[in-house]
């Protein structure tokens, strides 16, 4: 299989994960899931001891930062627990998270688009992170059902 076919498939899947389809549909993307969510709603816990939507989004943005750094060859020792430590967000923090998500999304797309010789590891990481993103989209949608 040609690398362009694989990379294009990954880009298409990534676009679907972020953009999905408008409306309350089974194939909503992350952007549609987050549209209209207020910082207050994002900060609500679905149950005691559970993570808020804001914490999930912070984790997703941080994961994308780590992936982009790794794909760029930057050494990075991630602190996975740190992304989950702050369950609430202010309006300013929520806006920054949403902007950070879009920034990291564009950076990841560029990493994939400009990759001329993708290694097996690169392809595996890209696919694993799409699966990871899908999990968190589903989790955030379930949280919204619980707290709304």
Phi, psi and omega in degrees: 000137181287146181298325180298322179296315181293313180296320177295322178295320178295316178298319179296316179296321179295316178299318178297319180297322180277316188264328179045227181224139181295153177095174179275088186232166179290343185243039176292142174270176181297319181300312179295325178297322184274338182300131179086353178281126179275161176301324180296314179295318180297335184271348181289140175274133180291335178193158178304135178082000179259163181271144177282167175299321179300318179295319177298315181294319178301318178297317180297314180298316180297318178300316178297323176299316180296314180299313180298320178296314179298316179295336178273357180083012179276129176290133183211129175256097185291147174249086187297327181292328184300324182295338182263356189286336184244100184281343183251158178222147170275173177300318180294318179294322179295316177299318179295321177297314179298318178294319178298322177299312181295320179298314180291326176298312179298320179296319179293318178301318179295320177303317182287315182297325186264000181287117181267327180230078182290130177280166175303317181297317179301311181297317179298315180297318180298315181292317179300322181287332173294318177297315179301315178299316178301319177302311184290329174299313178298317179298317180295322178295320178293321177299316179301321178296326182283324188260349184273000000 
